[in-house]
Amino acid sequence: MEKIKIAIVGFGNVGKKVYEAVEESPDMETAGIVELAHLIEKLKVNIPNVPVVDNIEKLGKVDVAILAIDSRHVPSTAPIYLNMGINTVDAYDIHGDSMIELKESLDKISKEKNTVSIMASGWDPGTDSIIRAVLEMIAPKGLTTVNFGPGMSMGHTVAVKATPGVKDAISITVPKGMGLHKRLVYIELEDGYDFNEVSKEIKDDSYFNQDETYVFCVDNVKNLIDMGHGVHIERKGVSGNTHNQKMDFTMSLTNPAATAQVMVSAARASLKQNPGCYTLIEIPPIDCIYGERISLIKRFV
Amino acid sequence: MEKIKIAIVGFGNVGKKVYEAVEESPDMETAGIVELAHLIEKLKVNIPNVPVVDNIEKLGKVDVAILAIDSRHVPSTAPIYLNMGINTVDAYDIHGDSMIELKESLDKISKEKNTVSIMASGWDPGTDSIIRAVLEMIAPKGLTTVNFGPGMSMGHTVAVKATPGVKDAISITVPKGMGLHKRLVYIELEDGYDFNEVSKEIKDDSYFNQDETYVFCVDNVKNLIDMGHGVHIERKGVSGNTHNQKMDFTMSLTNPAATAQVMVSAARASLKQNPGCYTLIEIPPIDCIYGERISLIKRFV
């Protein structure tokens, strides 16, 4: 049986883990890594038999391009591959209207080009989205709360780093329960800046001014970096008119490895869908798992 | 918009909860209840505008028949409705080869009759099956354990009640962790029987002889009946080659209400699938949820 040929687009924290997940998948192989030309030299990737190119056309046949890139670049990047007839998988995580707009635009291209695009396919959004839907299958009325952390928040970390006087920083999300969070921000201060003033500026930023935020000054932010993250999804709800149905889902994960693995699972499913763009809740879960259909049904059901 | 017309086949603990879940669903209505002729008088169901019949042909148009019946009767019952062009949903829970045989036979009839059959659609098997698949999307290697209870086990209770000398009984499943269980059996003894002998016979039964089993004699089993049940699914596994990814799913539920609600959610999805027989892991989760597609994607993703 021919293996699914995966191109890894972007080779940062997540891209490296995508490579590992593809290599561990019995039905897949890495066709190559696609990176920006000016980064290829810097990356110094040296994996036997895996070409690193600045243009996917330099690789042979590719079935699926896994976009291990910043969410903000997905809307401009995914269409390039879909237009070439290559399926795409991304972990787009910008919520609200932009999610729907992206889905509609990728759906149109996918149908025109007879390809499949799976979007928002990390652990949240992604597998957590499936969990949230499953909880409502059991109890359609009630409240779901999603509690993240403790773990690094990439978006908040980037925001802190942009604050004048901050040399390096990390923002950690800590759950307070019932979907509320506090922020612990650790910074290295630039010479000549006052900690209290910088701290106030961070707390006034729109990323932080809604949350309970603590800022600490440290000597070395690099020593605090740990890619562990977690989530706790709770629902208490009503089945029919029976109340107090309680459901809890908790994970403790190395974040980039989990994101990468879910994208690889979605890449497998992309080959089993009709042309179009999908989120994970629109795909039969069985399509994401390696194995023979009847044995999967025996195992999971 | 026309409502989905549901027939409830069987009006026991689960059937009654199916009725409540259908009535709480904005997109559904109860077409009627189908019961065995000799039970209809005994049931004394008195719900305004809901006919109770011994044959579904006495009801008007029906879209989906929800089979709230003993699993052992599903293989003979589901084909009756599929042959009439009515979709079916069941909570068949007998594992192994019989599950696959049933699926293949219902799939064939469904395709011939242009209908959809959704099987094994309770909380386990059912929504727990989806959870088990999702956990492997995140970490394909590793071990999943499923821990049930504390709660009543119907199968074990029926087995105990069949033991000579047992007037009434209940068997409670208690989790020991890592997928192992013990059994707590409470019995009312018939006059003239020796408790120790009856207890030994229960422990030697094939339902119990593999498990740590305790038998207790009580005055009144009815007072012990509580329909609460629970499950704890644990997975510790590997994403790519990153180990120690930990996932936990826990529920505490009123059992018949949860089973009924999942069947009702599956009934909705049955109208969105191509003809055939499906388990829940073969269906996009979004199809089970009431609501407009784009708003569901915004909410869950």
mmCIF file of C-alpha atoms in Angstrom, chain B residues 3-299:
data_model
loop_
_atom_site.group_PDB
_atom_site.id
_atom_site.type_symbol
_atom_site.label_atom_id
_atom_site.label_comp_id
_atom_site.label_asym_id
_atom_site.label_seq_id
_atom_site.Cartn_x
_atom_site.Cartn_y
_atom_site.Cartn_z
ATOM 1 C CA LYS B 3 -40.196 18.689 12.900
ATOM 2 C CA ILE B 4 -38.496 15.295 12.930
ATOM 3 C CA LYS B 5 -41.097 12.649 13.800
ATOM 4 C CA ILE B 6 -39.839 10.124 16.339
ATOM 5 C CA ALA B 7 -41.414 6.793 17.267
ATOM 6 C CA ILE B 8 -40.262 5.436 20.639
ATOM 7 C CA VAL B 9 -40.067 1.648 20.528
ATOM 8 C CA GLY B 10 -40.181 0.304 24.098
ATOM 9 C CA PHE B 11 -41.297 2.368 27.061
ATOM 10 C CA GLY B 12 -39.155 1.190 29.971
ATOM 11 C CA ASN B 13 -36.578 3.231 31.916
ATOM 12 C CA VAL B 14 -34.837 4.406 28.758
ATOM 13 C CA GLY B 15 -37.950 4.828 26.584
ATOM 14 C CA LYS B 16 -39.512 7.214 29.107
ATOM 15 C CA LYS B 17 -36.358 9.325 29.047
ATOM 16 C CA VAL B 18 -36.331 9.258 25.233
ATOM 17 C CA TYR B 19 -39.798 10.786 25.351
ATOM 18 C CA GLU B 20 -38.580 13.595 27.622
ATOM 19 C CA ALA B 21 -35.511 14.257 25.441
ATOM 20 C CA VAL B 22 -37.604 14.394 22.252
ATOM 21 C CA GLU B 23 -40.051 16.815 23.869
ATOM 22 C CA GLU B 24 -37.137 19.053 24.933
ATOM 23 C CA SER B 25 -35.684 19.074 21.374
ATOM 24 C CA PRO B 26 -36.902 22.121 19.402
ATOM 25 C CA ASP B 27 -36.629 20.242 16.094
ATOM 26 C CA MET B 28 -38.450 17.025 17.072
ATOM 27 C CA GLU B 29 -41.832 15.658 18.059
ATOM 28 C CA THR B 30 -43.084 12.309 19.336
ATOM 29 C CA ALA B 31 -45.125 10.533 16.663
ATOM 30 C CA GLY B 32 -46.022 7.793 19.153
ATOM 31 C CA ILE B 33 -44.921 4.977 21.406
ATOM 32 C CA VAL B 34 -44.728 1.405 20.158
ATOM 33 C CA GLU B 35 -45.100 -1.339 22.791
ATOM 34 C CA LEU B 36 -45.937 -5.018 22.894
ATOM 35 C CA ALA B 37 -49.738 -5.481 22.921
ATOM 36 C CA HIS B 38 -49.794 -7.260 26.297
ATOM 37 C CA LEU B 39 -47.782 -4.438 27.927
ATOM 38 C CA ILE B 40 -49.835 -1.508 26.657
ATOM 39 C CA GLU B 41 -52.638 -2.003 29.200
ATOM 40 C CA LYS B 42 -50.127 -2.543 32.025
ATOM 41 C CA LEU B 43 -48.082 0.559 31.120
ATOM 42 C CA LYS B 44 -51.084 2.877 31.455
ATOM 43 C CA VAL B 45 -49.248 5.618 29.562
ATOM 44 C CA ASN B 46 -51.399 8.687 29.517
ATOM 45 C CA ILE B 47 -49.697 11.418 27.563
ATOM 46 C CA PRO B 48 -52.020 13.809 25.704
ATOM 47 C CA ASN B 49 -51.642 13.605 21.912
ATOM 48 C CA VAL B 50 -49.139 10.737 22.046
ATOM 49 C CA PRO B 51 -50.663 7.490 20.775
ATOM 50 C CA VAL B 52 -49.463 4.184 22.215
ATOM 51 C CA VAL B 53 -49.722 1.415 19.638
ATOM 52 C CA ASP B 54 -48.604 -2.176 19.136
ATOM 53 C CA ASN B 55 -47.675 -1.570 15.480
ATOM 54 C CA ILE B 56 -45.899 1.458 14.040
ATOM 55 C CA GLU B 57 -48.177 1.375 10.985
ATOM 56 C CA LYS B 58 -50.938 2.731 13.226
ATOM 57 C CA LEU B 59 -48.952 5.971 13.567
ATOM 58 C CA GLY B 60 -48.722 8.543 10.781
ATOM 59 C CA LYS B 61 -45.430 9.419 9.106
ATOM 60 C CA VAL B 62 -42.374 8.468 11.198
ATOM 61 C CA ASP B 63 -38.821 9.581 10.357
ATOM 62 C CA VAL B 64 -36.862 7.714 13.017
ATOM 63 C CA ALA B 65 -37.669 4.779 15.310
ATOM 64 C CA ILE B 66 -35.627 4.925 18.516
ATOM 65 C CA LEU B 67 -35.247 1.367 19.816
ATOM 66 C CA ALA B 68 -35.293 1.648 23.617
ATOM 67 C CA ILE B 69 -35.265 -2.138 23.953
ATOM 68 C CA ASP B 70 -33.030 -4.922 25.257
ATOM 69 C CA SER B 71 -29.902 -5.246 23.083
ATOM 70 C CA ARG B 72 -30.698 -8.907 22.424
ATOM 71 C CA HIS B 73 -33.858 -7.870 20.544
ATOM 72 C CA VAL B 74 -32.171 -5.273 18.321
ATOM 73 C CA PRO B 75 -31.056 -7.686 15.558
ATOM 74 C CA SER B 76 -34.650 -8.883 15.012
ATOM 75 C CA THR B 77 -36.355 -5.498 15.591
ATOM 76 C CA ALA B 78 -34.288 -2.939 13.651
ATOM 77 C CA PRO B 79 -34.858 -4.620 10.248
ATOM 78 C CA ILE B 80 -38.660 -4.335 10.680
ATOM 79 C CA TYR B 81 -38.434 -0.526 10.681
ATOM 80 C CA LEU B 82 -35.636 -0.225 8.112
ATOM 81 C CA ASN B 83 -37.709 -2.339 5.732
ATOM 82 C CA MET B 84 -40.557 0.178 6.153
ATOM 83 C CA GLY B 85 -38.206 3.012 5.130
ATOM 84 C CA ILE B 86 -37.843 4.308 8.707
ATOM 85 C CA ASN B 87 -34.402 5.166 10.136
ATOM 86 C CA THR B 88 -33.433 3.404 13.361
ATOM 87 C CA VAL B 89 -31.278 4.258 16.360
ATOM 88 C CA ASP B 90 -30.307 1.686 18.975
ATOM 89 C CA ALA B 91 -27.993 1.415 21.998
ATOM 90 C CA TYR B 92 -26.819 -2.119 21.207
ATOM 91 C CA ASP B 93 -24.075 -2.934 23.727
ATOM 92 C CA ILE B 94 -22.991 -6.505 23.052
ATOM 93 C CA HIS B 95 -19.336 -6.294 22.035
ATOM 94 C CA GLY B 96 -17.181 -8.361 19.727
ATOM 95 C CA ASP B 97 -18.164 -10.193 16.574
ATOM 96 C CA SER B 98 -21.918 -9.847 17.126
ATOM 97 C CA MET B 99 -21.509 -6.053 16.880
ATOM 98 C CA ILE B 100 -19.830 -6.357 13.468
ATOM 99 C CA GLU B 101 -22.340 -8.950 12.206
ATOM 100 C CA LEU B 102 -25.246 -6.719 13.220
ATOM 101 C CA LYS B 103 -23.633 -3.717 11.553
ATOM 102 C CA GLU B 104 -23.113 -5.575 8.290
ATOM 103 C CA SER B 105 -26.654 -6.903 8.226
ATOM 104 C CA LEU B 106 -28.246 -3.514 9.056
ATOM 105 C CA ASP B 107 -25.950 -1.789 6.548
ATOM 106 C CA LYS B 108 -27.190 -4.050 3.749
ATOM 107 C CA ILE B 109 -30.882 -3.495 4.578
ATOM 108 C CA SER B 110 -30.378 0.263 5.029
ATOM 109 C CA LYS B 111 -28.756 0.613 1.633
ATOM 110 C CA GLU B 112 -31.479 -1.455 -0.050
ATOM 111 C CA LYS B 113 -34.244 0.559 1.598
ATOM 112 C CA ASN B 114 -32.577 3.979 1.389
ATOM 113 C CA THR B 115 -32.572 4.383 5.170
ATOM 114 C CA VAL B 116 -30.012 5.061 7.887
ATOM 115 C CA SER B 117 -29.408 2.956 10.976
ATOM 116 C CA ILE B 118 -27.260 4.243 13.824
ATOM 117 C CA MET B 119 -26.205 1.541 16.253
ATOM 118 C CA ALA B 120 -24.433 1.283 19.624
ATOM 119 C CA SER B 121 -25.474 4.852 20.273
ATOM 120 C CA GLY B 122 -25.652 5.236 24.059
ATOM 121 C CA TRP B 123 -22.933 6.617 26.306
ATOM 122 C CA ASP B 124 -20.875 3.380 26.304
ATOM 123 C CA PRO B 125 -20.718 2.203 23.632
ATOM 124 C CA GLY B 126 -21.520 5.507 21.976
ATOM 125 C CA THR B 127 -20.160 8.842 23.121
ATOM 126 C CA ASP B 128 -17.370 7.044 25.050
ATOM 127 C CA SER B 129 -16.406 5.416 21.730
ATOM 128 C CA ILE B 130 -15.882 8.895 20.255
ATOM 129 C CA ILE B 131 -13.821 9.886 23.305
ATOM 130 C CA ARG B 132 -11.609 6.800 22.923
ATOM 131 C CA ALA B 133 -11.017 7.676 19.244
ATOM 132 C CA VAL B 134 -10.257 11.338 20.053
ATOM 133 C CA LEU B 135 -7.671 10.290 22.647
ATOM 134 C CA GLU B 136 -5.872 8.285 19.942
ATOM 135 C CA MET B 137 -5.958 11.244 17.551
ATOM 136 C CA ILE B 138 -3.844 13.051 20.160
ATOM 137 C CA ALA B 139 -1.667 10.117 21.251
ATOM 138 C CA PRO B 140 -1.800 7.097 18.891
ATOM 139 C CA LYS B 141 0.454 4.970 21.100
ATOM 140 C CA GLY B 142 -0.291 4.179 24.732
ATOM 141 C CA LEU B 143 -2.909 2.580 26.906
ATOM 142 C CA THR B 144 -6.556 3.551 27.426
ATOM 143 C CA THR B 145 -8.351 2.155 30.459
ATOM 144 C CA VAL B 146 -12.091 2.427 31.032
ATOM 145 C CA ASN B 147 -13.388 2.379 34.575
ATOM 146 C CA PHE B 148 -17.125 2.099 35.184
ATOM 147 C CA GLY B 149 -19.150 2.985 38.247
ATOM 148 C CA PRO B 150 -19.979 3.019 40.986
ATOM 149 C CA GLY B 151 -23.341 2.162 39.488
ATOM 150 C CA MET B 152 -25.856 -0.587 38.721
ATOM 151 C CA SER B 153 -24.918 -3.092 36.056
ATOM 152 C CA MET B 154 -28.053 -4.310 34.269
ATOM 153 C CA GLY B 155 -26.444 -7.461 32.824
ATOM 154 C CA HIS B 156 -24.982 -8.559 36.157
ATOM 155 C CA THR B 157 -28.218 -7.773 37.994
ATOM 156 C CA VAL B 158 -30.182 -9.983 35.599
ATOM 157 C CA ALA B 159 -27.644 -12.790 36.100
ATOM 158 C CA VAL B 160 -27.930 -12.630 39.907
ATOM 159 C CA LYS B 161 -31.742 -12.567 39.811
ATOM 160 C CA ALA B 162 -31.680 -15.851 37.879
ATOM 161 C CA THR B 163 -29.838 -17.603 40.761
ATOM 162 C CA PRO B 164 -32.037 -20.043 42.747
ATOM 163 C CA GLY B 165 -32.837 -18.644 46.195
ATOM 164 C CA VAL B 166 -32.604 -14.996 45.095
ATOM 165 C CA LYS B 167 -35.912 -13.109 45.497
ATOM 166 C CA ASP B 168 -34.556 -9.759 44.307
ATOM 167 C CA ALA B 169 -31.056 -8.440 43.644
ATOM 168 C CA ILE B 170 -28.884 -5.633 42.426
ATOM 169 C CA SER B 171 -25.271 -5.784 41.226
ATOM 170 C CA ILE B 172 -23.148 -2.687 41.544
ATOM 171 C CA THR B 173 -19.961 -2.185 39.548
ATOM 172 C CA VAL B 174 -17.161 -0.469 41.470
ATOM 173 C CA PRO B 175 -13.965 0.642 39.699
ATOM 174 C CA LYS B 176 -10.612 -0.572 41.039
ATOM 175 C CA GLY B 177 -8.598 1.569 38.615
ATOM 176 C CA MET B 178 -6.703 0.716 35.395
ATOM 177 C CA GLY B 179 -9.835 -0.839 33.871
ATOM 178 C CA LEU B 180 -10.364 -3.395 36.656
ATOM 179 C CA HIS B 181 -13.634 -3.678 38.563
ATOM 180 C CA LYS B 182 -15.119 -5.301 41.619
ATOM 181 C CA ARG B 183 -18.764 -6.298 42.081
ATOM 182 C CA LEU B 184 -20.980 -5.584 45.056
ATOM 183 C CA VAL B 185 -24.077 -7.789 44.974
ATOM 184 C CA TYR B 186 -27.048 -7.137 47.283
ATOM 185 C CA ILE B 187 -29.705 -9.849 47.488
ATOM 186 C CA GLU B 188 -33.005 -10.588 49.200
ATOM 187 C CA LEU B 189 -32.990 -14.287 50.107
ATOM 188 C CA GLU B 190 -35.951 -16.630 49.446
ATOM 189 C CA ASP B 191 -37.192 -18.500 52.526
ATOM 190 C CA GLY B 192 -35.508 -21.852 53.054
ATOM 191 C CA TYR B 193 -32.213 -21.003 51.297
ATOM 192 C CA ASP B 194 -28.793 -20.748 52.912
ATOM 193 C CA PHE B 195 -27.065 -17.415 52.316
ATOM 194 C CA ASN B 196 -23.570 -18.901 52.125
ATOM 195 C CA GLU B 197 -24.592 -21.414 49.469
ATOM 196 C CA VAL B 198 -26.414 -18.831 47.353
ATOM 197 C CA SER B 199 -23.470 -16.455 47.728
ATOM 198 C CA LYS B 200 -21.055 -19.145 46.539
ATOM 199 C CA GLU B 201 -23.240 -19.923 43.525
ATOM 200 C CA ILE B 202 -23.274 -16.230 42.523
ATOM 201 C CA LYS B 203 -19.490 -15.939 42.857
ATOM 202 C CA ASP B 204 -19.008 -19.052 40.687
ATOM 203 C CA ASP B 205 -21.238 -17.690 37.894
ATOM 204 C CA SER B 206 -19.364 -16.774 34.696
ATOM 205 C CA TYR B 207 -20.516 -13.152 35.104
ATOM 206 C CA PHE B 208 -18.642 -12.912 38.414
ATOM 207 C CA ASN B 209 -15.917 -15.547 38.680
ATOM 208 C CA GLN B 210 -13.286 -13.341 37.019
ATOM 209 C CA ASP B 211 -13.901 -10.407 39.364
ATOM 210 C CA GLU B 212 -13.518 -9.632 43.066
ATOM 211 C CA THR B 213 -17.153 -10.130 44.159
ATOM 212 C CA TYR B 214 -18.883 -9.415 47.468
ATOM 213 C CA VAL B 215 -22.416 -10.619 48.223
ATOM 214 C CA PHE B 216 -24.576 -9.025 50.927
ATOM 215 C CA CYS B 217 -28.002 -10.030 52.240
ATOM 216 C CA VAL B 218 -30.477 -7.156 52.681
ATOM 217 C CA ASP B 219 -34.159 -6.796 53.601
ATOM 218 C CA ASN B 220 -35.166 -4.566 50.723
ATOM 219 C CA VAL B 221 -33.327 -4.313 47.401
ATOM 220 C CA LYS B 222 -35.769 -1.730 45.973
ATOM 221 C CA ASN B 223 -34.478 0.833 48.477
ATOM 222 C CA LEU B 224 -30.986 0.521 47.023
ATOM 223 C CA ILE B 225 -31.911 1.329 43.432
ATOM 224 C CA ASP B 226 -30.234 4.483 42.189
ATOM 225 C CA MET B 227 -29.864 5.031 38.430
ATOM 226 C CA GLY B 228 -26.681 7.060 38.862
ATOM 227 C CA HIS B 229 -23.649 5.716 37.037
ATOM 228 C CA GLY B 230 -20.226 6.912 36.065
ATOM 229 C CA VAL B 231 -17.206 6.303 33.904
ATOM 230 C CA HIS B 232 -13.581 7.340 34.006
ATOM 231 C CA ILE B 233 -11.572 6.914 30.792
ATOM 232 C CA GLU B 234 -7.828 7.393 31.161
ATOM 233 C CA ARG B 235 -5.145 7.459 28.504
ATOM 234 C CA LYS B 236 -1.432 7.991 28.919
ATOM 235 C CA GLY B 237 0.304 7.898 25.571
ATOM 236 C CA VAL B 238 2.698 9.194 22.965
ATOM 237 C CA SER B 239 2.250 12.023 20.428
ATOM 238 C CA GLY B 240 4.886 11.501 17.710
ATOM 239 C CA ASN B 241 7.720 10.450 20.013
ATOM 240 C CA THR B 242 6.777 12.699 22.933
ATOM 241 C CA HIS B 243 5.715 10.557 25.890
ATOM 242 C CA ASN B 244 3.607 11.081 29.033
ATOM 243 C CA GLN B 245 0.676 12.820 27.301
ATOM 244 C CA LYS B 246 -2.134 12.415 29.827
ATOM 245 C CA MET B 247 -5.856 12.528 29.175
ATOM 246 C CA ASP B 248 -8.786 11.933 31.507
ATOM 247 C CA PHE B 249 -12.511 11.839 30.866
ATOM 248 C CA THR B 250 -14.960 11.457 33.735
ATOM 249 C CA MET B 251 -18.753 11.457 33.862
ATOM 250 C CA SER B 252 -21.312 11.135 36.641
ATOM 251 C CA LEU B 253 -24.729 10.568 35.109
ATOM 252 C CA THR B 254 -28.295 9.436 35.586
ATOM 253 C CA ASN B 255 -27.842 6.455 33.311
ATOM 254 C CA PRO B 256 -31.158 6.032 31.400
ATOM 255 C CA ALA B 257 -31.436 9.797 30.781
ATOM 256 C CA ALA B 258 -27.950 9.943 29.262
ATOM 257 C CA THR B 259 -28.521 6.863 27.098
ATOM 258 C CA ALA B 260 -31.839 8.291 25.899
ATOM 259 C CA GLN B 261 -30.396 11.724 25.112
ATOM 260 C CA VAL B 262 -27.526 10.285 23.059
ATOM 261 C CA MET B 263 -30.015 8.188 21.069
ATOM 262 C CA VAL B 264 -32.103 11.310 20.400
ATOM 263 C CA SER B 265 -28.967 13.213 19.286
ATOM 264 C CA ALA B 266 -28.134 10.311 16.954
ATOM 265 C CA ALA B 267 -31.692 10.320 15.567
ATOM 266 C CA ARG B 268 -31.065 13.895 14.388
ATOM 267 C CA ALA B 269 -27.796 12.832 12.727
ATOM 268 C CA SER B 270 -29.495 9.884 11.007
ATOM 269 C CA LEU B 271 -31.289 12.318 8.692
ATOM 270 C CA LYS B 272 -27.954 13.770 7.489
ATOM 271 C CA GLN B 273 -26.125 10.541 6.515
ATOM 272 C CA ASN B 274 -26.074 8.586 3.275
ATOM 273 C CA PRO B 275 -27.971 5.270 3.437
ATOM 274 C CA GLY B 276 -26.184 2.664 5.555
ATOM 275 C CA CYS B 277 -25.490 1.582 9.112
ATOM 276 C CA TYR B 278 -23.145 3.647 11.288
ATOM 277 C CA THR B 279 -21.630 3.666 14.738
ATOM 278 C CA LEU B 280 -21.117 7.093 16.342
ATOM 279 C CA ILE B 281 -17.398 7.213 15.468
ATOM 280 C CA GLU B 282 -18.381 7.091 11.786
ATOM 281 C CA ILE B 283 -20.540 10.240 11.943
ATOM 282 C CA PRO B 284 -19.465 13.904 12.049
ATOM 283 C CA PRO B 285 -20.243 15.008 15.643
ATOM 284 C CA ILE B 286 -21.782 18.290 14.423
ATOM 285 C CA ASP B 287 -24.634 16.332 12.785
ATOM 286 C CA CYS B 288 -25.878 15.252 16.231
ATOM 287 C CA ILE B 289 -26.372 18.777 17.580
ATOM 288 C CA TYR B 290 -29.416 21.012 17.090
ATOM 289 C CA GLY B 291 -28.650 24.381 15.554
ATOM 290 C CA GLU B 292 -27.541 26.290 12.513
ATOM 291 C CA ARG B 293 -24.246 24.989 11.104
ATOM 292 C CA ILE B 294 -22.202 28.208 11.138
ATOM 293 C CA SER B 295 -23.242 29.113 14.682
ATOM 294 C CA LEU B 296 -22.355 25.590 15.840
ATOM 295 C CA ILE B 297 -18.896 25.912 14.284
ATOM 296 C CA LYS B 298 -18.429 29.298 15.968
ATOM 297 C CA ARG B 299 -19.509 27.834 19.315
#
